[in-house]
PDB file of C-alpha atoms in Angstrom:
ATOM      1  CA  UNK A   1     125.350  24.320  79.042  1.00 89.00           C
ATOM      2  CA  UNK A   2     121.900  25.740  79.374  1.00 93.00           C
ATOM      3  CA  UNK A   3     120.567  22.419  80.193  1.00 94.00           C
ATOM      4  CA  UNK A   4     123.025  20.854  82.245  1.00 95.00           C
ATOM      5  CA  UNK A   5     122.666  19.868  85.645  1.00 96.00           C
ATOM      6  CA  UNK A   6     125.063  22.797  87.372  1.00 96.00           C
ATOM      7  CA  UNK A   7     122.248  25.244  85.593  1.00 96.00           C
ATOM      8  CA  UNK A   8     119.176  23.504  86.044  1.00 96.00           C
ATOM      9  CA  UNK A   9     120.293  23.749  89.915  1.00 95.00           C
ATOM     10  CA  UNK A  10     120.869  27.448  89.933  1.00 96.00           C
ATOM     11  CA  UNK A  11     117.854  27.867  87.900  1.00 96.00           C
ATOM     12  CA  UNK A  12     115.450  25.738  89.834  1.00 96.00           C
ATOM     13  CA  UNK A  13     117.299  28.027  93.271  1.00 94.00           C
ATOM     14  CA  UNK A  14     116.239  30.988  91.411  1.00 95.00           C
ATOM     15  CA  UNK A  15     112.971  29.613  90.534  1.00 96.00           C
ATOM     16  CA  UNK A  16     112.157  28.616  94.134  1.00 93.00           C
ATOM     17  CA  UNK A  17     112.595  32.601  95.330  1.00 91.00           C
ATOM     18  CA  UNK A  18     110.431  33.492  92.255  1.00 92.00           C
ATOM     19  CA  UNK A  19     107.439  31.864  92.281  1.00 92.00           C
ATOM     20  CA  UNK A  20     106.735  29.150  95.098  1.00 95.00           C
ATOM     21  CA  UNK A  21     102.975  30.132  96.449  1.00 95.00           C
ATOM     22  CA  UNK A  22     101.901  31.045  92.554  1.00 97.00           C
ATOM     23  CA  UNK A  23      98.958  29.074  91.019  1.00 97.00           C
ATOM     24  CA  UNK A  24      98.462  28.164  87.977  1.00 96.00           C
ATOM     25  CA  UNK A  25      96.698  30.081  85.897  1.00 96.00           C
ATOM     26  CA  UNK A  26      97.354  28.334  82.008  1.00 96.00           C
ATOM     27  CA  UNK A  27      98.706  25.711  80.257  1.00 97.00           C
ATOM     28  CA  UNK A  28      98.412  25.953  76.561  1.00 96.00           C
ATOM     29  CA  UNK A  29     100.502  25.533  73.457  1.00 96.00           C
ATOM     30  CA  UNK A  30     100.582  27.501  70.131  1.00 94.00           C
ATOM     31  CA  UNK A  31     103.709  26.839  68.090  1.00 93.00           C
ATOM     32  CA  UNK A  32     104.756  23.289  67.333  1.00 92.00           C
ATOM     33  CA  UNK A  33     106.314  22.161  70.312  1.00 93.00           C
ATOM     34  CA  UNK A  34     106.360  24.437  72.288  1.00 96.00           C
ATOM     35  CA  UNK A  35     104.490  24.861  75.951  1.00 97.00           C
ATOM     36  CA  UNK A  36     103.484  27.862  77.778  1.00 97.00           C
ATOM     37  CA  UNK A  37     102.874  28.254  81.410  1.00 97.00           C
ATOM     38  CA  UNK A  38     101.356  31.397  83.536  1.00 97.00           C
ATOM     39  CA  UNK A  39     101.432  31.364  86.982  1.00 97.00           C
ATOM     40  CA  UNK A  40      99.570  34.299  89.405  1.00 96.00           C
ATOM     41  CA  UNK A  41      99.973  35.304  92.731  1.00 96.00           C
ATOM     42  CA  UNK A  42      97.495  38.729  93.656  1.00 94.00           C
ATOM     43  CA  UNK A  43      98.428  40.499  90.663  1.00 95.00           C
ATOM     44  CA  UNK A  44     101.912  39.087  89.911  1.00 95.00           C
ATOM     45  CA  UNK A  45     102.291  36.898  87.073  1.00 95.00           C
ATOM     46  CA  UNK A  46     105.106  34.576  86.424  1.00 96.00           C
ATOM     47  CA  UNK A  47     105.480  33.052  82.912  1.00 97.00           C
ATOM     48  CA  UNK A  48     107.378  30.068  81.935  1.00 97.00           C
ATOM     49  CA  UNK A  49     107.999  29.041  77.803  1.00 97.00           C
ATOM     50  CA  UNK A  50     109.281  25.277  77.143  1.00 96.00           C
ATOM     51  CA  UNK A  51     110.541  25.718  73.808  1.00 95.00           C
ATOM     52  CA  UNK A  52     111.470  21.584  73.450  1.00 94.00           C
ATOM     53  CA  UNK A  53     112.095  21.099  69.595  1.00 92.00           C
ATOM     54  CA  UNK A  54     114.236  18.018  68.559  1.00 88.00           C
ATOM     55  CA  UNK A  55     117.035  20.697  67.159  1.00 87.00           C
ATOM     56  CA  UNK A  56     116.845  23.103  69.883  1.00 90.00           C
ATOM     57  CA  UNK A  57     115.058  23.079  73.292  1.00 94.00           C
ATOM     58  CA  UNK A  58     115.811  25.590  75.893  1.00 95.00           C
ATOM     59  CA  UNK A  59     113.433  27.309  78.980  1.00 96.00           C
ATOM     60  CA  UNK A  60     112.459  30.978  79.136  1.00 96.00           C
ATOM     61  CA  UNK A  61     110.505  33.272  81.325  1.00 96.00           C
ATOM     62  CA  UNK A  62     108.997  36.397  79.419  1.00 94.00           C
ATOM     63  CA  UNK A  63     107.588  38.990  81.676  1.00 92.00           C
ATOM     64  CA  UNK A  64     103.773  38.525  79.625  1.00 89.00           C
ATOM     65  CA  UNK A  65     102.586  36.191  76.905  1.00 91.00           C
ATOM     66  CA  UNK A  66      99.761  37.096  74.402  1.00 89.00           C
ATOM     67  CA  UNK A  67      97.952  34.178  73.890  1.00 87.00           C
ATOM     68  CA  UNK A  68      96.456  33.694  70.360  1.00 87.00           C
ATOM     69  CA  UNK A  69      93.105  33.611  69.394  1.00 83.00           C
ATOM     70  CA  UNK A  70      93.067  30.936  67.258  1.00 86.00           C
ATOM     71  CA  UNK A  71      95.045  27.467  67.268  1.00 87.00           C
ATOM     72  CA  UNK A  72      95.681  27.130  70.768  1.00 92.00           C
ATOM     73  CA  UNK A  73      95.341  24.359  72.633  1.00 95.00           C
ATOM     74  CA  UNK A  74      94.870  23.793  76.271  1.00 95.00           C
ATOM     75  CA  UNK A  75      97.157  21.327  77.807  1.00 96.00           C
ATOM     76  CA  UNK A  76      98.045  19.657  81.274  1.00 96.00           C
ATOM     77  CA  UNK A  77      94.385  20.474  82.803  1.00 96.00           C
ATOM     78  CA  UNK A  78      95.080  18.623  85.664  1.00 95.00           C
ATOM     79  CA  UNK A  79      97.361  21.281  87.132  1.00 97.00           C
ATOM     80  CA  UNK A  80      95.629  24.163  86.467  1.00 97.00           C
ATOM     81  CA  UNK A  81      94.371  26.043  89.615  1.00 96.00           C
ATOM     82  CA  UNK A  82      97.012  23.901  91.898  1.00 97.00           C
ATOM     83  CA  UNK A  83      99.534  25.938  93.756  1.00 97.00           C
ATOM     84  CA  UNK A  84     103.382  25.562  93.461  1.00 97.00           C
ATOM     85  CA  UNK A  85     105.391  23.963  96.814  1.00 96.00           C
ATOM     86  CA  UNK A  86     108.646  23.415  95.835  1.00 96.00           C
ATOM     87  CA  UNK A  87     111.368  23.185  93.046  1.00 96.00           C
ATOM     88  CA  UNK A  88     113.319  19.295  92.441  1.00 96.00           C
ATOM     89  CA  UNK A  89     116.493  18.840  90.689  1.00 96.00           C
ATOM     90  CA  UNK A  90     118.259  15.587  90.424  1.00 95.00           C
ATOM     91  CA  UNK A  91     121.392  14.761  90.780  1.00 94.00           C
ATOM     92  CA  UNK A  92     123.597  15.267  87.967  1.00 94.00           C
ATOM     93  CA  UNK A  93     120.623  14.973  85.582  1.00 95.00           C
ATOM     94  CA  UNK A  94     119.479  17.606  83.026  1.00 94.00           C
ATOM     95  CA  UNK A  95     115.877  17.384  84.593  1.00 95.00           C
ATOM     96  CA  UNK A  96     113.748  19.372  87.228  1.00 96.00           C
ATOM     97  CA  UNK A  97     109.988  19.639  88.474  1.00 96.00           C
ATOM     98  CA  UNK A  98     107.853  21.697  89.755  1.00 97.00           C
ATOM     99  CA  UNK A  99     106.129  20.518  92.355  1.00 97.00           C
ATOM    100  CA  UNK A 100     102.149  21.471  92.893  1.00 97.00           C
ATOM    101  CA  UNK A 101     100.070  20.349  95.822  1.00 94.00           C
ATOM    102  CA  UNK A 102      97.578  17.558  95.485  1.00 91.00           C
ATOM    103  CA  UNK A 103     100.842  15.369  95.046  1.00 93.00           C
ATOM    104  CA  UNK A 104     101.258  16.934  91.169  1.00 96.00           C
ATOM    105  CA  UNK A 105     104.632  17.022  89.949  1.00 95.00           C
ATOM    106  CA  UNK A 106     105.409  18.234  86.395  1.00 97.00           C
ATOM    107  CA  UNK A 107     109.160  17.059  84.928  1.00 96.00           C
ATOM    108  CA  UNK A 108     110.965  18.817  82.288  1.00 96.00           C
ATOM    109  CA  UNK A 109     113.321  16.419  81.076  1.00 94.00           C
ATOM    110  CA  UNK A 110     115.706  18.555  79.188  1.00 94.00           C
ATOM    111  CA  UNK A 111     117.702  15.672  77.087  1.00 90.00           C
ATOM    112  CA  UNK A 112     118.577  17.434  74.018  1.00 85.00           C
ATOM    113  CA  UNK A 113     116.516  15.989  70.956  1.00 84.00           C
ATOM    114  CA  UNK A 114     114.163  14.027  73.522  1.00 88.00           C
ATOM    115  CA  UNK A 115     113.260  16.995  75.840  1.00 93.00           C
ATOM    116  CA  UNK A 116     109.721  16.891  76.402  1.00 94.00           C
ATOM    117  CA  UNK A 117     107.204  17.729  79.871  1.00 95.00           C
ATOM    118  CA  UNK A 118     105.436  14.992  81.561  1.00 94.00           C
ATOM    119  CA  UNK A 119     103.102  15.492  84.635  1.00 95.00           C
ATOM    120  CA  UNK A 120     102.674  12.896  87.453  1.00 94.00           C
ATOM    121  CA  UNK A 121     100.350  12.842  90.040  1.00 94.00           C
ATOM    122  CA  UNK A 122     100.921  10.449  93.344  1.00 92.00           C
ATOM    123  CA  UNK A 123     104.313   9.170  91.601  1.00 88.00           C
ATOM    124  CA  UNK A 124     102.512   7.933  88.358  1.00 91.00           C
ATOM    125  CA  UNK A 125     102.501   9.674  84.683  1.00 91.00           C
ATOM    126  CA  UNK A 126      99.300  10.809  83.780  1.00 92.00           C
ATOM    127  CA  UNK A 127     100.267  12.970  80.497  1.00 92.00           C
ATOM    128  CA  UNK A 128     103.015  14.065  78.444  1.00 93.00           C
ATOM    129  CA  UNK A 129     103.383  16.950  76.061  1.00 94.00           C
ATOM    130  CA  UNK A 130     105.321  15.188  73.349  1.00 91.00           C
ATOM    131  CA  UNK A 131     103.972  11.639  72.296  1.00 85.00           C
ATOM    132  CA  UNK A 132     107.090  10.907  69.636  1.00 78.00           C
ATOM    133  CA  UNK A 133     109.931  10.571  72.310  1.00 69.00           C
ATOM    134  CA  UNK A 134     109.489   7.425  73.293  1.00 69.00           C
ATOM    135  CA  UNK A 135     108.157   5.657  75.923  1.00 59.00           C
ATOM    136  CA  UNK A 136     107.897   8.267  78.075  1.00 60.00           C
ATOM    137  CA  UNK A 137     105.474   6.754  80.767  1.00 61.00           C
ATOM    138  CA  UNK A 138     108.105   4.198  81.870  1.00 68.00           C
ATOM    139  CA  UNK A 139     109.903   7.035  83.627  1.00 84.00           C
ATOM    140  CA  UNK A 140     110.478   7.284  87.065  1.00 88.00           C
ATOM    141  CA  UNK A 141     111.008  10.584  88.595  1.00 89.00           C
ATOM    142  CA  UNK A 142     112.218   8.755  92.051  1.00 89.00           C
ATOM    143  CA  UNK A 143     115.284   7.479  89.934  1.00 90.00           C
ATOM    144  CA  UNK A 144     116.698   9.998  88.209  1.00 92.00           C
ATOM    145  CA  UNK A 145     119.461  10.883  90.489  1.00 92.00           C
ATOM    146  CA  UNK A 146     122.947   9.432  89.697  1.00 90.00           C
ATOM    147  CA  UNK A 147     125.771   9.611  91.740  1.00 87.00           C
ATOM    148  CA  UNK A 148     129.298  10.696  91.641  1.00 82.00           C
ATOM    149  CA  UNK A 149     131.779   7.439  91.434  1.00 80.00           C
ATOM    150  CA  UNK A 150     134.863   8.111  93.464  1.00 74.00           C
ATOM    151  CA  UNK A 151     138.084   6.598  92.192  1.00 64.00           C
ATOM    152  CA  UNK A 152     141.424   7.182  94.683  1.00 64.00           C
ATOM    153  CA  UNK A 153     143.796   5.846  91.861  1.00 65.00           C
ATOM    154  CA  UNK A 154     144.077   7.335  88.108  1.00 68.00           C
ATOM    155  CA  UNK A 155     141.908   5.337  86.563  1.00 71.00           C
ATOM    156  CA  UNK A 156     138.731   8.019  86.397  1.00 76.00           C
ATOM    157  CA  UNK A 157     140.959  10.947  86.055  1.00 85.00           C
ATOM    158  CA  UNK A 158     141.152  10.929  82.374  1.00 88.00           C
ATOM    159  CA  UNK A 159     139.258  12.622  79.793  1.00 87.00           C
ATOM    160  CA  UNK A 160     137.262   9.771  78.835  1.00 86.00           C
ATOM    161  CA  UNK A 161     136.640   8.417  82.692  1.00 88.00           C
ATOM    162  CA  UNK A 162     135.538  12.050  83.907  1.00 90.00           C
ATOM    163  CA  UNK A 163     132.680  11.593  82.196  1.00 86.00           C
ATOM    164  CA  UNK A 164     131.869   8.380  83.664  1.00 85.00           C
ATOM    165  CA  UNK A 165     132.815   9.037  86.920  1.00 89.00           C
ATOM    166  CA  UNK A 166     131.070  12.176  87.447  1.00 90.00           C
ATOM    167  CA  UNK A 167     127.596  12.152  84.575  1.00 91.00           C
ATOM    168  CA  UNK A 168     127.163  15.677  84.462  1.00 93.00           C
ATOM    169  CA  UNK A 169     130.345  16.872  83.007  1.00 93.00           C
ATOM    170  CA  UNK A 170     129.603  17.035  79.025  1.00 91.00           C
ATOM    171  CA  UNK A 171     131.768  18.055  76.675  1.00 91.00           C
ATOM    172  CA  UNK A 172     131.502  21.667  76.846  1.00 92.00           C
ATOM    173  CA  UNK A 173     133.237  20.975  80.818  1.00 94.00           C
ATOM    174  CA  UNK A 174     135.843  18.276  79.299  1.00 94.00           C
ATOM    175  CA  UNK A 175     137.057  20.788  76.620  1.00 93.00           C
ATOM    176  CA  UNK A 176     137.261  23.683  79.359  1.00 94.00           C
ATOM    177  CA  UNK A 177     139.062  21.135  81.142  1.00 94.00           C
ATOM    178  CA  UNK A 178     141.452  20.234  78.038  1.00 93.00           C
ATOM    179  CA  UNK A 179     142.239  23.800  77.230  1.00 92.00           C
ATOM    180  CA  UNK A 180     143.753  24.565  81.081  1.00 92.00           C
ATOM    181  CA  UNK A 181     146.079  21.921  79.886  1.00 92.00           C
ATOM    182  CA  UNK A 182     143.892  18.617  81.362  1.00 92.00           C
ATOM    183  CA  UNK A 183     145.617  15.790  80.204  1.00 90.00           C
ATOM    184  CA  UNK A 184     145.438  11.947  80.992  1.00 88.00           C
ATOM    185  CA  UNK A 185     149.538  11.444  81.743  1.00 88.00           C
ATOM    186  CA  UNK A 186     149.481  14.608  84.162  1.00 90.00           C
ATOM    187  CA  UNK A 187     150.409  13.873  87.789  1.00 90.00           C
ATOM    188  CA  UNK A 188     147.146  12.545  89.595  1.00 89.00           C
ATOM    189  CA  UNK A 189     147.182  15.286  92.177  1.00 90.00           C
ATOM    190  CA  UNK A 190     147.119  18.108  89.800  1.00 92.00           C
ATOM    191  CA  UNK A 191     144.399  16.278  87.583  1.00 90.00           C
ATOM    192  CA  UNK A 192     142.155  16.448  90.831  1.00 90.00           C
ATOM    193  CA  UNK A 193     143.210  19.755  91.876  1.00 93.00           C
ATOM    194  CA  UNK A 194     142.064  20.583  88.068  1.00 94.00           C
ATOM    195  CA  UNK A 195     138.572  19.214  88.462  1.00 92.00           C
ATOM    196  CA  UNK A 196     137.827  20.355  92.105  1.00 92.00           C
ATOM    197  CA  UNK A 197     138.774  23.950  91.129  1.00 94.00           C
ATOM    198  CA  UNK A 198     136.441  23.547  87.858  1.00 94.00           C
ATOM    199  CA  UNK A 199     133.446  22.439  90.239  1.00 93.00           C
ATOM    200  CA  UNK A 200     133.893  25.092  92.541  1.00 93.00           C
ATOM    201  CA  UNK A 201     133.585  27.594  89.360  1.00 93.00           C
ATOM    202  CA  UNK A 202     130.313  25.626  88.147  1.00 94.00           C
ATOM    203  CA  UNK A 203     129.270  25.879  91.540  1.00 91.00           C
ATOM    204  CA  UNK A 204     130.129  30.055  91.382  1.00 85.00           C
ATOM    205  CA  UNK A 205     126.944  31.907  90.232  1.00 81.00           C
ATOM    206  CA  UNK A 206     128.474  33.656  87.209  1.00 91.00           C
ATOM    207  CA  UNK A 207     126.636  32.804  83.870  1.00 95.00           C
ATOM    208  CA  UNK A 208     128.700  33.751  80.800  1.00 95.00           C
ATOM    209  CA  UNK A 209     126.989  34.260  77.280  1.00 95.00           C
ATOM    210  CA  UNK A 210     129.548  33.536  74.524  1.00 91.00           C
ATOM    211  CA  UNK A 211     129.461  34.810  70.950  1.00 89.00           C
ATOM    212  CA  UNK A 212     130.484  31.624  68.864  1.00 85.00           C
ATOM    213  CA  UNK A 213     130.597  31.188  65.264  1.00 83.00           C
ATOM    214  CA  UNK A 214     126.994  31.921  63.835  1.00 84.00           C
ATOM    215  CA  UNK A 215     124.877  31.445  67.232  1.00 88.00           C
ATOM    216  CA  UNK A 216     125.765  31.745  71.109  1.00 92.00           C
ATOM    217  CA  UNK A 217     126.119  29.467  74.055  1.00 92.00           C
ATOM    218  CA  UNK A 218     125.578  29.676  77.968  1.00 95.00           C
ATOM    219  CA  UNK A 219     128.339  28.735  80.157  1.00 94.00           C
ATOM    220  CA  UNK A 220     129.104  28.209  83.622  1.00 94.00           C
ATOM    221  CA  UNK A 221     133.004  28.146  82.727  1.00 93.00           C
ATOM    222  CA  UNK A 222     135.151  31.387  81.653  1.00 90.00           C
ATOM    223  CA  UNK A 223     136.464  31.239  78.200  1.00 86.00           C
ATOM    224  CA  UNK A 224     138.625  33.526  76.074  1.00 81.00           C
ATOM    225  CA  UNK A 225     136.514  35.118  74.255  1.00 80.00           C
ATOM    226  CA  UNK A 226     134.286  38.237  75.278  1.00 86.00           C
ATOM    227  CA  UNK A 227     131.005  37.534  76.932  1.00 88.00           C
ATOM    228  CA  UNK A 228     128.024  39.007  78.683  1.00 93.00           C
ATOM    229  CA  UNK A 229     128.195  38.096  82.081  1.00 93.00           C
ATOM    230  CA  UNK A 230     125.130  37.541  84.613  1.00 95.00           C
ATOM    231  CA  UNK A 231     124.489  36.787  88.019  1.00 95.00           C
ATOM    232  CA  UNK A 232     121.044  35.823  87.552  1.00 96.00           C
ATOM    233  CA  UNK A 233     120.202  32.276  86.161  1.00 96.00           C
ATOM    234  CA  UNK A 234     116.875  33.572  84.689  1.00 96.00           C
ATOM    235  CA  UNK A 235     118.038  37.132  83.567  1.00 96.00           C
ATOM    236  CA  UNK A 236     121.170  34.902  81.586  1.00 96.00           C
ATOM    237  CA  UNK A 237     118.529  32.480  80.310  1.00 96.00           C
ATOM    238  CA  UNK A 238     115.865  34.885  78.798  1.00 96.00           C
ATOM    239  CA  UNK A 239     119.239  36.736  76.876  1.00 95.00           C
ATOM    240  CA  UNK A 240     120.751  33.562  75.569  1.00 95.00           C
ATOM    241  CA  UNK A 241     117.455  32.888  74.417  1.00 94.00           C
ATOM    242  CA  UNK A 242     116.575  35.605  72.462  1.00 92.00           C
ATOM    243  CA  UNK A 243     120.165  36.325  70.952  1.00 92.00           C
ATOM    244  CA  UNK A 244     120.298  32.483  69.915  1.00 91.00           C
ATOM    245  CA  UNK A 245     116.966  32.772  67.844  1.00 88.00           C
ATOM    246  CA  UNK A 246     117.639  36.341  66.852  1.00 88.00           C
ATOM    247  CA  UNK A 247     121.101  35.292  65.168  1.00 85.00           C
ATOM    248  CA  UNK A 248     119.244  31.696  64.022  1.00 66.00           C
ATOM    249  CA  UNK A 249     116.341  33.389  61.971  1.00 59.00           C
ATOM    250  CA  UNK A 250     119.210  35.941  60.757  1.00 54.00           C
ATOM    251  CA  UNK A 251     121.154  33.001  59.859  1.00 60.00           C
ATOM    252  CA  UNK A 252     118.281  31.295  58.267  1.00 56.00           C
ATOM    253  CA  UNK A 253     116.920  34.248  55.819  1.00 55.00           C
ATOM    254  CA  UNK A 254     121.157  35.229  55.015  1.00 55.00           C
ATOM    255  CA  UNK A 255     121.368  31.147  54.027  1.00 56.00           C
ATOM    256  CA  UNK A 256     118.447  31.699  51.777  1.00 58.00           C
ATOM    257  CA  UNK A 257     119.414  34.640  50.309  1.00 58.00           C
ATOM    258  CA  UNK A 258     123.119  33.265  49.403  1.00 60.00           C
ATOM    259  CA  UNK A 259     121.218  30.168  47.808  1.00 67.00           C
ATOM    260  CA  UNK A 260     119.243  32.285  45.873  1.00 68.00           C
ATOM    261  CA  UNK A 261     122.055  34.367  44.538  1.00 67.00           C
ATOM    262  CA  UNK A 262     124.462  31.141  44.294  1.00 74.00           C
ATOM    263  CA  UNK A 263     121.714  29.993  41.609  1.00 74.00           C
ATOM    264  CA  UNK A 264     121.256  32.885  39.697  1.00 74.00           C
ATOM    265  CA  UNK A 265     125.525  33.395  39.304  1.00 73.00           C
ATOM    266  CA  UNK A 266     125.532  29.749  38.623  1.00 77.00           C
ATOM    267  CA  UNK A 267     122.699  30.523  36.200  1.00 77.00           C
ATOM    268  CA  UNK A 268     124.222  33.742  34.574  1.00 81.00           C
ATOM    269  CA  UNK A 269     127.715  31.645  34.380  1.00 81.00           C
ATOM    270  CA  UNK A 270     126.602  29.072  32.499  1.00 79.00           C
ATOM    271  CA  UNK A 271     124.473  31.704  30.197  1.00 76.00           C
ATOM    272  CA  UNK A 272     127.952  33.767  29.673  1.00 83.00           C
ATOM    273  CA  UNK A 273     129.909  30.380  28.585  1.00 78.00           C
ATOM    274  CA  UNK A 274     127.642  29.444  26.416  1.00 81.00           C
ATOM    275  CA  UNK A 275     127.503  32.893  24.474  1.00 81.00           C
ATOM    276  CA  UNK A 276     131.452  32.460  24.713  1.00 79.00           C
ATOM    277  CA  UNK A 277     131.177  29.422  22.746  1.00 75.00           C
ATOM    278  CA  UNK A 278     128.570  30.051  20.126  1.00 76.00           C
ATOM    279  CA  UNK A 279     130.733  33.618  19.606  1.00 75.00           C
ATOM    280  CA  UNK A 280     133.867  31.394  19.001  1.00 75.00           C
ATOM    281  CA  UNK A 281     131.773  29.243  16.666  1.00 74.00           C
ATOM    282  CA  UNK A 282     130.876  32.305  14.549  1.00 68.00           C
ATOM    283  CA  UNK A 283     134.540  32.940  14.947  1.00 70.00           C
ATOM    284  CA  UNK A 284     135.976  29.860  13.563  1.00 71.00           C
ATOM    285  CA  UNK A 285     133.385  27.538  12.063  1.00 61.00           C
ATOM    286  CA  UNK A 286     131.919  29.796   9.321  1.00 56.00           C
ATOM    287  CA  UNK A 287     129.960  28.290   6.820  1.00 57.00           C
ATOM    288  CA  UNK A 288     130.985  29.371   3.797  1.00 53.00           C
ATOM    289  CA  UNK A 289     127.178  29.213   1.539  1.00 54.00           C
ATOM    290  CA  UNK A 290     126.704  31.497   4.582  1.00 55.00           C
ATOM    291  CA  UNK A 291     129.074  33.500   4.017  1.00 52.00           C
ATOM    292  CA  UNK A 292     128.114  33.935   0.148  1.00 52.00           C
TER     293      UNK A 292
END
């Protein structure tokens, strides 16, 4: 859930305490697709990393960032020396800007394998970070909001229709939902009691870190397993971060070293079978001009 709407709104409140009044200082990236940001105020610095691959794309905020000597490349000039006014979410939509003065306005669009950062100036996109997402020009900040559509009978209170009727509850919320017991021939009232207590917990600022299987996930929602809580959207952010690529580079060298040693048993198995077999050769199938 670290890029769904209920976040990005707690993150973007967060971020509006942190950092409105900071200019920016740099825009560069170093690492394939990635983007980092430094923002200044006197001598405080505020740092933002846009990690946006296709498999995994997630915000952080590290307290400094060395910048490397050698391929780096400056991007998003245009913004660079314009102070920050304000933080924008959109309504149920996994998006948010930062807005700079001289009518600059730079989107994250956090959409899973088509995250990328585009900057607009007076409502129209000037430049984009990733050119392979598609047409990325085409959209329009001014309607990214979607609204809630109310239904007073049963026909949006089902698993499949809550997700229709209200755009920002993904799966992770539907299977929170389905594991209280949610279930489409439950009495209307207590489906809507269900999903009016579940958006006053999404709307609780309590961020839960969850161990699960080989990586971790961020979630608005308690579970029942054992989690690291936080009460800061940024503090819960820059954790999940580092334990998810922590246990994914873990997970990456362990897979390599199990393929590795899968080949050479393979290897050694095949080598043992095939001395069993020339053995029982010698056993049985003497040749007897050999033998004399």
């Amino acid at each position: 859930m670290h890029n769904n709407y209920f976040f990005l709104r707690k993150l973007a409140e967060s971020l509006e305490d942190r950092f409105i009044g900071f200019s920016s200082e740099a825009c560069f990236s170093q690492n394939k697709d990635e983007l980092i940001l430094a923002f200044v105020k006197g001598p405080a610095e505020f740092w933002i990393r846009a990690d946006l691959k296709n498999q995994f794309s997630c915000l952080s905020f590290p307290d400094d960032f060395r910048r490397a000597r050698k391929n780096s490349i400056d991007i998003f000039p245009e913004i660079i020396g314009k102070s920050v006014t304000g933080i924008q979410t959109y309504a149920h939509e996994r998006a948010f800007s930062i807005i700079l003065d001289h009518e600059i306005n730079l989107l994250f669009k956090l959409f899973g394998n088509n995250s990328n950062a585009l900057l607009y100036k007076d409502g129209r996109c000037v430049n984009v970070f990733k050119h392979d997402t598609g047409d990325e020009n085409k959209i329009d900040p001014g309607t990214l909001d979607r609204t809630i559509i109310s239904h007073e009978d049963d026909t949006g209170f089902t698993l499949d229709g809550l997700r229709e009727m209200i755009p920002s509850f993904d799966k992770n919320i539907l299977k929170y939902l389905e594991s209280r017991g949610f279930n489409n021939s439950m009495n209307l009232k207590i489906k809507k009691d269900m999903v009016n207590d579940t958006l006053i917990l999404l709307d609780d600022p309590v961020f839960y870190v969850y161990p699960v299987k080989d990586t971790v996930k961020l979630s608005l929602l308690p579970g029942d397993l054992e989690a690291r809580h936080f009460t800061d959207p940024v503090e819960a952010l820059n954790y999940f971060y580092l334990e998810y690529h922590k246990l994914y580079w873990l997970n990456k060298e362990k897979g390599t070293l199990i393929r590795m040693l899968r080949k050479q048993l393979k290897k050694s198995k095949n080598y043992i079978a095939n001395s069993k077999e020339k053995l029982e050769n010698l056993k049985t199938g003497g040749n007897f001009k050999q033998y004399g």
